[in-house]
CSV table of C-alpha atoms in Angstrom, one decimal:
chain,number,residue,atom,x,y,z
A,1,MET,CA,-56.3,90.0,-121.9
A,2,ILE,CA,-58.1,91.1,-118.9
A,3,ARG,CA,-61.0,88.3,-118.1
A,4,ARG,CA,-63.6,90.6,-116.6
A,5,TRP,CA,-66.2,87.9,-115.9
A,6,SER,CA,-63.5,86.4,-113.4
A,7,LYS,CA,-64.7,85.5,-110.0
A,8,PRO,CA,-61.9,86.7,-106.8
A,9,PRO,CA,-60.8,83.8,-104.3
A,10,VAL,CA,-64.1,83.0,-102.0
A,11,GLU,CA,-61.6,83.2,-98.1
A,12,GLU,CA,-62.3,79.9,-95.8
A,13,GLN,CA,-65.2,80.2,-93.8
A,14,GLU,CA,-64.0,78.5,-89.9
A,15,GLN,CA,-66.5,75.6,-89.1
A,16,PRO,CA,-67.7,75.1,-85.7
A,17,ARG,CA,-65.7,72.6,-84.4
A,18,GLY,CA,-67.6,69.9,-82.2
A,19,PHE,CA,-66.3,67.4,-79.9
A,20,ASP,CA,-64.3,65.3,-82.3
A,21,ASP,CA,-62.4,67.7,-84.3
A,22,PHE,CA,-60.5,67.4,-80.7
A,23,GLU,CA,-57.7,65.1,-80.3
A,24,LEU,CA,-58.8,63.3,-76.9
A,25,LYS,CA,-54.9,62.3,-75.2
A,26,LEU,CA,-54.7,60.8,-72.5
A,27,GLY,CA,-54.0,62.9,-69.8
A,28,ASP,CA,-57.2,64.4,-70.6
A,29,VAL,CA,-59.2,61.7,-70.2
A,30,MET,CA,-57.0,60.9,-66.2
A,31,ARG,CA,-57.7,64.5,-65.7
A,32,GLY,CA,-61.5,63.7,-65.8
A,33,GLU,CA,-61.4,61.0,-64.7
A,34,ARG,CA,-59.8,62.6,-61.4
A,35,ALA,CA,-62.8,65.6,-61.2
A,36,THR,CA,-65.8,62.9,-61.5
A,37,ILE,CA,-64.6,61.3,-57.9
A,38,GLY,CA,-63.7,64.4,-56.0
A,39,LYS,CA,-59.6,63.7,-55.9
A,40,SER,CA,-56.9,66.4,-55.9
A,41,LEU,CA,-53.1,65.9,-56.6
A,42,LEU,CA,-52.5,65.1,-53.0
A,43,ASP,CA,-55.2,63.2,-52.5
A,44,VAL,CA,-53.7,60.9,-54.8
A,45,GLN,CA,-50.1,60.9,-52.4
A,46,ARG,CA,-51.9,59.7,-49.4
A,47,GLU,CA,-53.9,57.2,-51.5
A,48,LEU,CA,-51.1,55.8,-54.3
A,49,LYS,CA,-48.3,56.7,-51.8
A,50,ILE,CA,-46.7,58.3,-55.1
A,51,LYS,CA,-45.4,61.4,-54.9
A,52,ALA,CA,-47.9,63.6,-57.0
A,53,THR,CA,-44.8,64.7,-59.4
A,54,TYR,CA,-45.3,61.3,-61.4
A,55,ILE,CA,-49.1,62.0,-61.7
A,56,ALA,CA,-48.5,65.0,-62.7
A,57,ALA,CA,-45.8,63.4,-65.4
A,58,ILE,CA,-48.6,60.2,-65.3
A,59,GLU,CA,-51.1,63.0,-67.3
A,60,ASN,CA,-48.6,64.9,-69.3
A,61,ALA,CA,-47.1,62.3,-71.0
A,62,ASP,CA,-43.6,63.1,-70.0
A,63,PRO,CA,-41.4,60.4,-68.6
A,64,SER,CA,-37.9,62.7,-68.5
A,65,VAL,CA,-39.1,63.7,-65.1
A,66,PHE,CA,-39.1,59.3,-63.5
A,67,GLU,CA,-36.1,58.8,-61.5
A,68,THR,CA,-36.5,55.1,-62.6
A,69,GLN,CA,-37.6,54.4,-66.3
A,70,GLY,CA,-37.6,50.9,-64.9
A,71,PHE,CA,-41.3,52.2,-62.7
A,72,ILE,CA,-43.0,54.1,-65.2
A,73,ALA,CA,-45.5,50.7,-66.5
A,74,GLY,CA,-46.8,49.9,-62.9
A,75,TYR,CA,-47.3,53.8,-61.1
A,76,VAL,CA,-49.2,54.0,-64.9
A,77,ARG,CA,-50.8,51.1,-64.5
A,78,SER,CA,-51.8,51.7,-60.3
A,79,TYR,CA,-53.4,55.3,-62.0
A,80,ALA,CA,-55.5,53.7,-64.0
A,81,ARG,CA,-56.8,51.3,-61.3
A,82,TYR,CA,-57.1,53.8,-59.0
A,83,LEU,CA,-59.5,56.1,-61.4
A,84,ASN,CA,-61.3,52.1,-62.9
A,85,LEU,CA,-59.4,52.7,-67.0
A,86,ASP,CA,-58.3,50.0,-68.3
A,87,PRO,CA,-54.8,49.9,-66.7
A,88,ASP,CA,-53.4,47.7,-70.2
A,89,TRP,CA,-55.1,50.3,-72.6
A,90,ALA,CA,-53.6,53.5,-70.1
A,91,PHE,CA,-50.3,52.0,-70.3
A,92,SER,CA,-50.0,52.5,-74.7
A,93,ARG,CA,-52.1,56.2,-74.9
A,94,PHE,CA,-49.3,56.2,-72.7
A,95,CYS,CA,-47.0,55.2,-74.8
A,96,GLN,CA,-47.7,56.2,-78.1
A,97,GLU,CA,-48.0,59.6,-76.5
A,98,SER,CA,-44.4,60.0,-74.9
A,99,GLY,CA,-42.3,57.7,-77.2
A,100,PHE,CA,-41.5,55.8,-73.7
A,101,SER,CA,-40.7,51.5,-74.8
A,102,VAL,CA,-40.0,49.3,-71.7
A,103,ALA,CA,-36.4,48.2,-71.3
A,104,HIS,CA,-34.5,45.2,-69.6
A,105,GLY,CA,-33.6,45.3,-66.8
A,106,MET,CA,-30.2,45.7,-68.2
A,107,SER,CA,-31.1,48.4,-70.1
A,108,PRO,CA,-28.2,52.2,-69.2
A,109,GLN,CA,-32.6,53.0,-69.5
A,110,ALA,CA,-33.6,51.6,-66.8
A,111,SER,CA,-31.5,52.6,-64.3
A,112,THR,CA,-31.7,55.4,-62.0
A,113,LYS,CA,-31.1,58.4,-63.5
A,114,ARG,CA,-27.9,59.4,-61.1
A,115,PRO,CA,-26.5,63.6,-61.3
A,116,ALA,CA,-23.1,63.8,-62.7
A,117,LYS,CA,-20.7,64.5,-60.3
A,118,VAL,CA,-18.8,67.2,-61.9
A,119,ALA,CA,-21.3,70.3,-61.7
A,120,LYS,CA,-23.4,70.6,-58.9
A,121,GLN,CA,-27.6,71.7,-59.8
A,122,ALA,CA,-29.3,73.8,-57.2
A,123,PRO,CA,-31.7,72.1,-55.6
A,124,VAL,CA,-35.2,71.3,-57.8
A,125,LYS,CA,-37.9,72.6,-54.9
A,126,ASP,CA,-41.5,70.4,-54.9
A,127,PRO,CA,-43.8,72.9,-55.4
A,128,PHE,CA,-46.9,69.8,-54.3
A,129,ALA,CA,-43.7,69.4,-50.7
A,130,ASP,CA,-45.1,73.2,-50.1
A,131,PRO,CA,-47.4,73.4,-47.2
A,132,ASN,CA,-47.7,77.1,-48.6
A,133,ALA,CA,-48.2,76.7,-52.0
A,134,SER,CA,-51.2,78.7,-54.0
A,135,PHE,CA,-53.2,75.7,-54.4
A,136,VAL,CA,-52.9,73.8,-51.1
A,137,PRO,CA,-55.9,74.7,-49.3
A,138,ARG,CA,-55.6,76.6,-46.0
A,139,GLY,CA,-57.5,75.8,-42.8
A,140,GLN,CA,-59.7,78.9,-41.2
A,141,GLY,CA,-57.8,81.7,-39.1
A,142,PHE,CA,-58.8,82.3,-34.7
A,143,MET,CA,-60.2,85.0,-36.6
A,144,ALA,CA,-62.1,83.9,-39.2
A,145,ARG,CA,-64.6,82.1,-36.5
A,146,ILE,CA,-65.6,84.9,-34.8
A,147,GLU,CA,-68.9,86.4,-36.0
A,148,PRO,CA,-69.5,90.5,-35.7
A,149,GLY,CA,-72.6,89.7,-33.8
A,150,ALA,CA,-71.2,87.6,-31.3
A,151,LEU,CA,-68.8,90.1,-30.4
A,152,GLY,CA,-72.3,92.9,-29.5
A,153,SER,CA,-73.7,89.4,-27.3
A,154,THR,CA,-69.8,88.4,-25.5
A,155,ALA,CA,-70.3,92.7,-24.7
A,156,VAL,CA,-73.7,93.4,-22.9
A,157,LEU,CA,-73.2,90.0,-21.3
A,158,MET,CA,-69.5,90.8,-19.4
A,159,ALA,CA,-71.4,94.1,-18.9
A,160,LEU,CA,-74.3,92.4,-16.5
A,161,LEU,CA,-72.2,90.8,-14.9
A,162,GLY,CA,-69.9,93.2,-14.1
A,163,VAL,CA,-73.3,95.0,-12.5
A,164,ILE,CA,-74.9,92.0,-10.7
A,165,GLY,CA,-70.8,91.7,-9.2
A,166,TYR,CA,-71.2,95.2,-7.7
A,167,GLY,CA,-74.6,95.7,-6.3
A,168,GLY,CA,-73.3,92.0,-3.9
A,169,TRP,CA,-70.8,94.3,-3.4
A,170,ALA,CA,-72.1,97.6,-2.4
A,171,VAL,CA,-75.1,95.4,-0.7
A,172,LEU,CA,-72.6,92.9,1.5
A,173,GLN,CA,-70.5,96.5,2.9
A,174,GLU,CA,-73.9,97.9,3.5
A,175,VAL,CA,-75.1,94.6,5.9
A,176,GLN,CA,-71.9,95.2,7.0
A,177,LYS,CA,-71.8,98.8,8.4
A,178,VAL,CA,-72.6,100.0,12.0
A,179,LYS,CA,-74.1,102.7,12.0
A,180,LEU,CA,-73.5,105.3,15.9
A,181,ALA,CA,-76.6,106.8,15.9
A,182,PRO,CA,-75.5,110.7,18.7
A,183,VAL,CA,-77.9,110.6,22.4
A,184,ASP,CA,-79.0,113.7,23.7
A,185,GLN,CA,-76.7,113.3,27.1
A,186,THR,CA,-73.1,112.2,27.1
A,187,PRO,CA,-72.4,109.9,28.7
A,188,GLY,CA,-70.2,109.4,32.1
A,189,VAL,CA,-66.6,107.5,31.6
A,190,ILE,CA,-65.2,106.5,35.6
A,191,SER,CA,-61.9,107.1,36.2
A,192,GLU,CA,-61.3,105.1,39.0
A,193,VAL,CA,-62.5,101.8,40.0
A,194,ALA,CA,-63.0,100.9,43.7
A,195,PRO,CA,-62.8,96.7,44.9
A,196,LEU,CA,-65.9,95.3,45.3
A,197,GLY,CA,-66.6,95.9,48.8
A,198,GLY,CA,-66.4,99.5,47.7
A,199,GLU,CA,-69.7,102.2,48.8
A,200,SER,CA,-68.7,104.6,46.0
A,201,THR,CA,-66.7,104.7,43.0
A,202,THR,CA,-65.7,108.7,41.4
A,203,VAL,CA,-67.4,109.7,37.8
A,204,ALA,CA,-65.6,112.0,36.0
A,205,GLY,CA,-67.5,114.1,35.0
A,206,MET,CA,-70.0,114.8,38.0
A,207,ASP,CA,-70.9,116.5,40.9
A,208,GLU,CA,-68.5,114.8,43.8
A,209,SER,CA,-71.0,115.4,46.1
A,210,LEU,CA,-73.4,112.3,43.8
A,211,SER,CA,-72.2,108.7,45.2
A,212,LEU,CA,-72.5,105.7,42.7
A,213,ALA,CA,-73.6,103.2,44.6
A,214,THR,CA,-71.2,99.5,43.8
A,215,PRO,CA,-73.9,96.5,43.6
A,216,SER,CA,-74.2,94.0,47.0
A,217,ALA,CA,-73.3,89.9,46.0
A,218,GLU,CA,-77.2,88.8,47.3
A,219,ALA,CA,-78.1,92.1,44.7
A,220,LEU,CA,-76.2,89.6,42.3
A,221,ASP,CA,-76.7,86.6,43.4
A,222,ARG,CA,-80.6,87.8,42.8
A,223,LEU,CA,-79.1,88.4,39.9
A,224,TYR,CA,-78.6,85.4,38.2
A,225,ARG,CA,-81.8,83.4,40.7
A,226,PRO,CA,-85.3,85.6,40.7
A,227,GLN,CA,-87.3,85.6,43.3
A,228,ALA,CA,-89.8,83.1,41.3
A,229,LEU,CA,-87.6,79.8,42.1
A,230,ASP,CA,-87.4,80.5,46.3
A,231,VAL,CA,-91.1,79.3,46.2
A,232,PRO,CA,-92.9,78.1,43.0
A,233,VAL,CA,-95.7,78.8,42.5
A,234,LEU,CA,-98.4,75.8,41.8
A,235,VAL,CA,-101.3,76.2,40.4
A,236,PRO,CA,-103.7,73.4,40.0
A,237,ARG,CA,-104.8,72.9,36.5
A,238,ASP,CA,-107.3,70.0,37.4
A,239,GLY,CA,-109.3,72.8,39.3
A,240,PRO,CA,-112.7,73.2,37.6
A,241,ILE,CA,-113.2,69.1,36.2
A,242,ALA,CA,-112.7,67.5,39.9
A,243,THR,CA,-115.7,70.3,40.8
A,244,LEU,CA,-117.6,68.6,38.2
A,245,ASP,CA,-120.6,66.3,39.2
A,246,PRO,CA,-121.6,63.0,37.1
A,247,ARG,CA,-124.7,62.8,38.5
A,248,THR,CA,-126.3,66.0,37.5
A,249,VAL,CA,-123.9,67.4,34.6
A,250,GLY,CA,-123.0,65.9,30.8
A,251,ALA,CA,-124.7,63.0,28.8
A,252,LEU,CA,-124.5,60.9,30.8
A,253,ALA,CA,-126.9,62.6,34.2
A,254,GLY,CA,-129.3,60.8,33.0
A,255,GLU,CA,-128.0,57.3,33.5
A,256,THR,CA,-126.0,57.1,36.8
A,257,LEU,CA,-129.2,56.2,38.7
A,258,ALA,CA,-129.3,52.9,37.2
A,259,ALA,CA,-125.9,52.2,37.6
A,260,GLU,CA,-126.1,53.2,41.1
A,261,ARG,CA,-128.8,50.5,41.3
A,262,GLU,CA,-127.5,47.4,40.0
A,263,ASP,CA,-124.2,48.3,42.6
A,264,ILE,CA,-126.8,48.5,45.0
A,265,LEU,CA,-127.8,44.6,44.0
A,266,ASN,CA,-124.1,43.6,43.1
A,267,ASP,CA,-123.7,43.8,46.7
A,268,MET,CA,-126.8,42.2,47.9
A,269,SER,CA,-125.9,39.6,45.9
A,270,ASN,CA,-122.1,39.3,47.4
A,271,LEU,CA,-123.9,40.1,51.4
A,272,ILE,CA,-125.9,36.9,51.0
A,273,ALA,CA,-123.4,34.7,49.7
A,274,GLU,CA,-121.4,35.4,52.3
A,275,ALA,CA,-124.5,34.2,54.4
A,276,ALA,CA,-123.9,31.7,53.1
A,277,LEU,CA,-120.7,30.6,53.2
A,278,SER,CA,-120.5,31.3,57.3
A,279,GLU,CA,-123.5,29.2,57.9
A,280,GLY,CA,-122.0,26.1,56.6
A,281,GLU,CA,-123.8,25.3,53.6
A,282,ASP,CA,-122.0,22.3,50.5
A,283,THR,CA,-122.7,23.9,48.0
A,284,PRO,CA,-119.8,26.3,47.2
A,285,VAL,CA,-121.2,29.0,44.7
A,286,GLN,CA,-119.7,28.9,41.6
A,287,VAL,CA,-117.5,31.8,40.3
A,288,THR,CA,-115.2,30.2,37.6
A,289,ALA,CA,-115.6,27.8,34.3
A,290,GLU,CA,-114.5,23.7,34.5
A,291,GLY,CA,-112.0,22.9,32.8
A,292,ALA,CA,-112.1,21.0,28.4
A,293,PRO,CA,-110.5,17.7,28.8
A,294,GLU,CA,-107.2,16.8,27.6
A,295,LEU,CA,-106.6,15.3,24.3
A,296,THR,CA,-102.9,12.8,25.0
A,297,LEU,CA,-101.9,10.6,22.3
A,298,VAL,CA,-101.2,7.8,23.4
A,299,ALA,CA,-97.8,5.2,21.6
A,300,VAL,CA,-98.3,1.4,22.5
A,301,LEU,CA,-96.1,0.6,19.3
A,302,PRO,CA,-93.0,3.2,18.3
A,303,SER,CA,-94.8,5.3,15.7
A,304,TRP,CA,-93.7,8.5,13.5
A,305,VAL,CA,-96.2,11.3,14.1
A,306,ARG,CA,-96.4,14.6,13.4
A,307,VAL,CA,-99.6,17.2,14.2
A,308,GLN,CA,-100.2,20.6,11.8
A,309,ALA,CA,-102.5,23.4,12.0
A,310,ALA,CA,-105.2,24.4,11.1
A,311,ASP,CA,-103.3,27.4,9.3
A,312,GLY,CA,-100.8,24.1,7.5
A,313,SER,CA,-98.2,24.6,10.4
A,314,VAL,CA,-95.8,22.3,11.3
A,315,ILE,CA,-96.7,22.5,16.0
A,316,PHE,CA,-94.5,18.1,16.7
A,317,GLU,CA,-93.2,15.9,14.4
A,318,LYS,CA,-91.7,13.3,16.7
A,319,ILE,CA,-90.7,8.9,16.4
A,320,LEU,CA,-93.5,8.0,19.2
A,321,ASN,CA,-91.4,5.4,21.2
A,322,ALA,CA,-93.8,2.8,23.0
A,323,GLY,CA,-94.7,3.8,27.1
A,324,GLU,CA,-94.5,7.9,25.6
A,325,ARG,CA,-97.2,10.5,25.1
A,326,TYR,CA,-98.4,14.4,23.8
A,327,VAL,CA,-100.1,16.4,24.7
A,328,VAL,CA,-102.8,18.3,22.5
A,329,PRO,CA,-103.1,21.4,23.3
A,330,ALA,CA,-105.4,23.7,23.0
A,331,MET,CA,-106.4,26.2,20.1
A,332,GLU,CA,-109.6,28.0,18.3
A,333,GLN,CA,-109.4,24.9,15.4
A,334,PRO,CA,-108.4,21.4,16.1
A,335,PRO,CA,-105.1,20.3,14.4
A,336,VAL,CA,-104.3,17.5,12.6
A,337,LEU,CA,-103.0,14.8,12.4
A,338,ARG,CA,-100.9,12.1,10.4
A,339,THR,CA,-99.0,8.9,11.6
A,340,GLY,CA,-96.8,5.9,9.7
A,341,ASN,CA,-97.9,3.0,12.1
A,342,GLY,CA,-102.1,3.6,13.4
A,343,GLY,CA,-101.8,0.5,14.4
A,344,GLY,CA,-99.1,1.9,17.0
A,345,VAL,CA,-101.2,4.5,17.9
A,346,TYR,CA,-104.2,6.2,20.4
A,347,PHE,CA,-105.8,7.8,22.0
A,348,ALA,CA,-106.6,9.1,25.9
A,349,VAL,CA,-109.0,11.6,27.0
A,350,ASN,CA,-109.6,12.5,30.4
A,351,GLY,CA,-107.9,8.7,31.6
A,352,GLN,CA,-110.2,6.4,28.7
A,353,ALA,CA,-109.0,5.5,26.0
A,354,TYR,CA,-110.0,5.0,21.8
A,355,GLY,CA,-108.5,3.4,20.0
A,356,PRO,CA,-106.5,2.0,17.1
A,357,VAL,CA,-105.7,5.1,14.9
A,358,GLY,CA,-105.4,2.5,11.8
A,359,SER,CA,-104.2,-0.5,11.2
A,360,SER,CA,-101.1,-2.0,11.9
A,361,GLY,CA,-98.4,-0.5,9.3
A,362,SER,CA,-100.2,1.8,7.5
A,363,VAL,CA,-100.6,5.5,7.4
A,364,VAL,CA,-103.3,7.8,8.3
A,365,LYS,CA,-103.7,11.5,7.7
A,366,ASN,CA,-105.9,14.4,8.5
A,367,VAL,CA,-107.3,13.3,11.4
A,368,ALA,CA,-109.6,16.0,14.1
A,369,LEU,CA,-108.0,16.1,17.2
A,370,SER,CA,-110.9,17.5,19.4
A,371,VAL,CA,-112.5,15.6,21.8
A,372,ALA,CA,-115.4,15.3,20.3
A,373,ASP,CA,-114.0,14.7,16.8
A,374,VAL,CA,-111.9,11.2,18.1
A,375,SER,CA,-115.4,9.8,21.1
A,376,GLU,CA,-117.1,10.3,17.8
A,377,SER,CA,-115.0,8.8,15.1
A,378,PHE,CA,-112.7,6.5,17.1
A,379,ALA,CA,-113.9,2.8,19.7
A,380,ALA,CA,-112.9,2.9,23.2
A,381,VAL,CA,-110.9,0.5,24.4
A,382,ASP,CA,-111.5,-1.9,27.5
A,383,LEU,CA,-107.5,-1.7,29.2
A,384,ALA,CA,-109.3,-4.8,31.6
A,385,GLU,CA,-109.3,-7.0,28.4
A,386,ASN,CA,-106.7,-5.3,26.2
A,387,ASP,CA,-103.4,-5.8,28.4
A,388,THR,CA,-99.7,-4.9,26.2
A,389,VAL,CA,-102.2,-1.5,25.5
A,390,ALA,CA,-102.8,-0.9,29.4
A,391,GLN,CA,-99.6,-1.2,30.2
A,392,MET,CA,-98.5,1.6,27.4
A,393,PHE,CA,-100.6,3.8,29.2
A,394,ARG,CA,-100.4,2.9,32.3
A,395,VAL,CA,-96.1,4.5,31.5
A,396,ALA,CA,-97.5,6.7,29.5
A,397,LEU,CA,-99.6,8.5,32.4
A,398,ASN,CA,-98.0,7.4,35.2
A,399,THR,CA,-100.9,5.0,36.2
A,400,THR,CA,-101.5,1.7,38.7
A,401,GLU,CA,-103.8,-0.2,38.8
């Protein structure tokens, strides 16, 4: 019996799968982390010192690529640390996906694979060792660095330099070129040259009746010695100035009369003075001023003295022994005195003694060395009553009683 109401079989429709529906392997995680940090297999090989084939074998979970099985655990853990992954988790996932198990050091699996000596296989070419591999980035060639627009600019610059160079060369040729202008009369050519003492020379192309006189020795000498040098002509340049009379011409024309009167008066006074001297008068005319009185430092006892100018410069500094003196120079501003033994220093003004500067053994400073200040500040000393001071003054001034 046929069931008329039976439902036909429903085909299973494929539903879209999510991220969790796919199996996430260790190689996918490692490749994603390596892409995140922007490193290629060659970059990892240079930084970790591990062959790029071993790195690819780790990502593909293929332990058969390794020559020594004992180094697989270290390679996997080092690569996991490089990618900031857990080394133990990465190694356990590698063992699960590849079926690799750690063998002890004496087992045959831990030894290095050696090819059989009987059959020689062709060496396997490492694709990562080939510098011309398709995935290796290539550098730009020489022509790739040249822009088409730069070729036109370079050509224009070279053409401009060529034009400038050719123009300079043409100008130089024109400057150095010598041009001869034609003349109406053809110059004659001397066919025979007579000696210097001869009277005439023969010129080709000229009439024989004509003679060419040679210059004499005096004419040649005159050529190099012009006539103007024999008798030089001297023209006085101050002639017009010398003819001027300052008493009648110029800004001082009116003052000349007063000057002449003053000269006349001076001449008269000189004549009167000479007449007075000739008559034998006792009072001669004084024409110079009397000298200023002299100030002298006299040491009665050994004393250190220093004389300074008004600007602070040291004029005199010494230890004056008993009987020595120092003449103070005449200056616009009086100097100052400083001594270490005020009782041993006296002053002498035109033979008159003043002092002492201070007490015995005392330091005296800033004493003005002028005749007026010494006469007013210090008392006069009677040399007749003080024999010691009088004796030192006689020795210093070289005077006798």
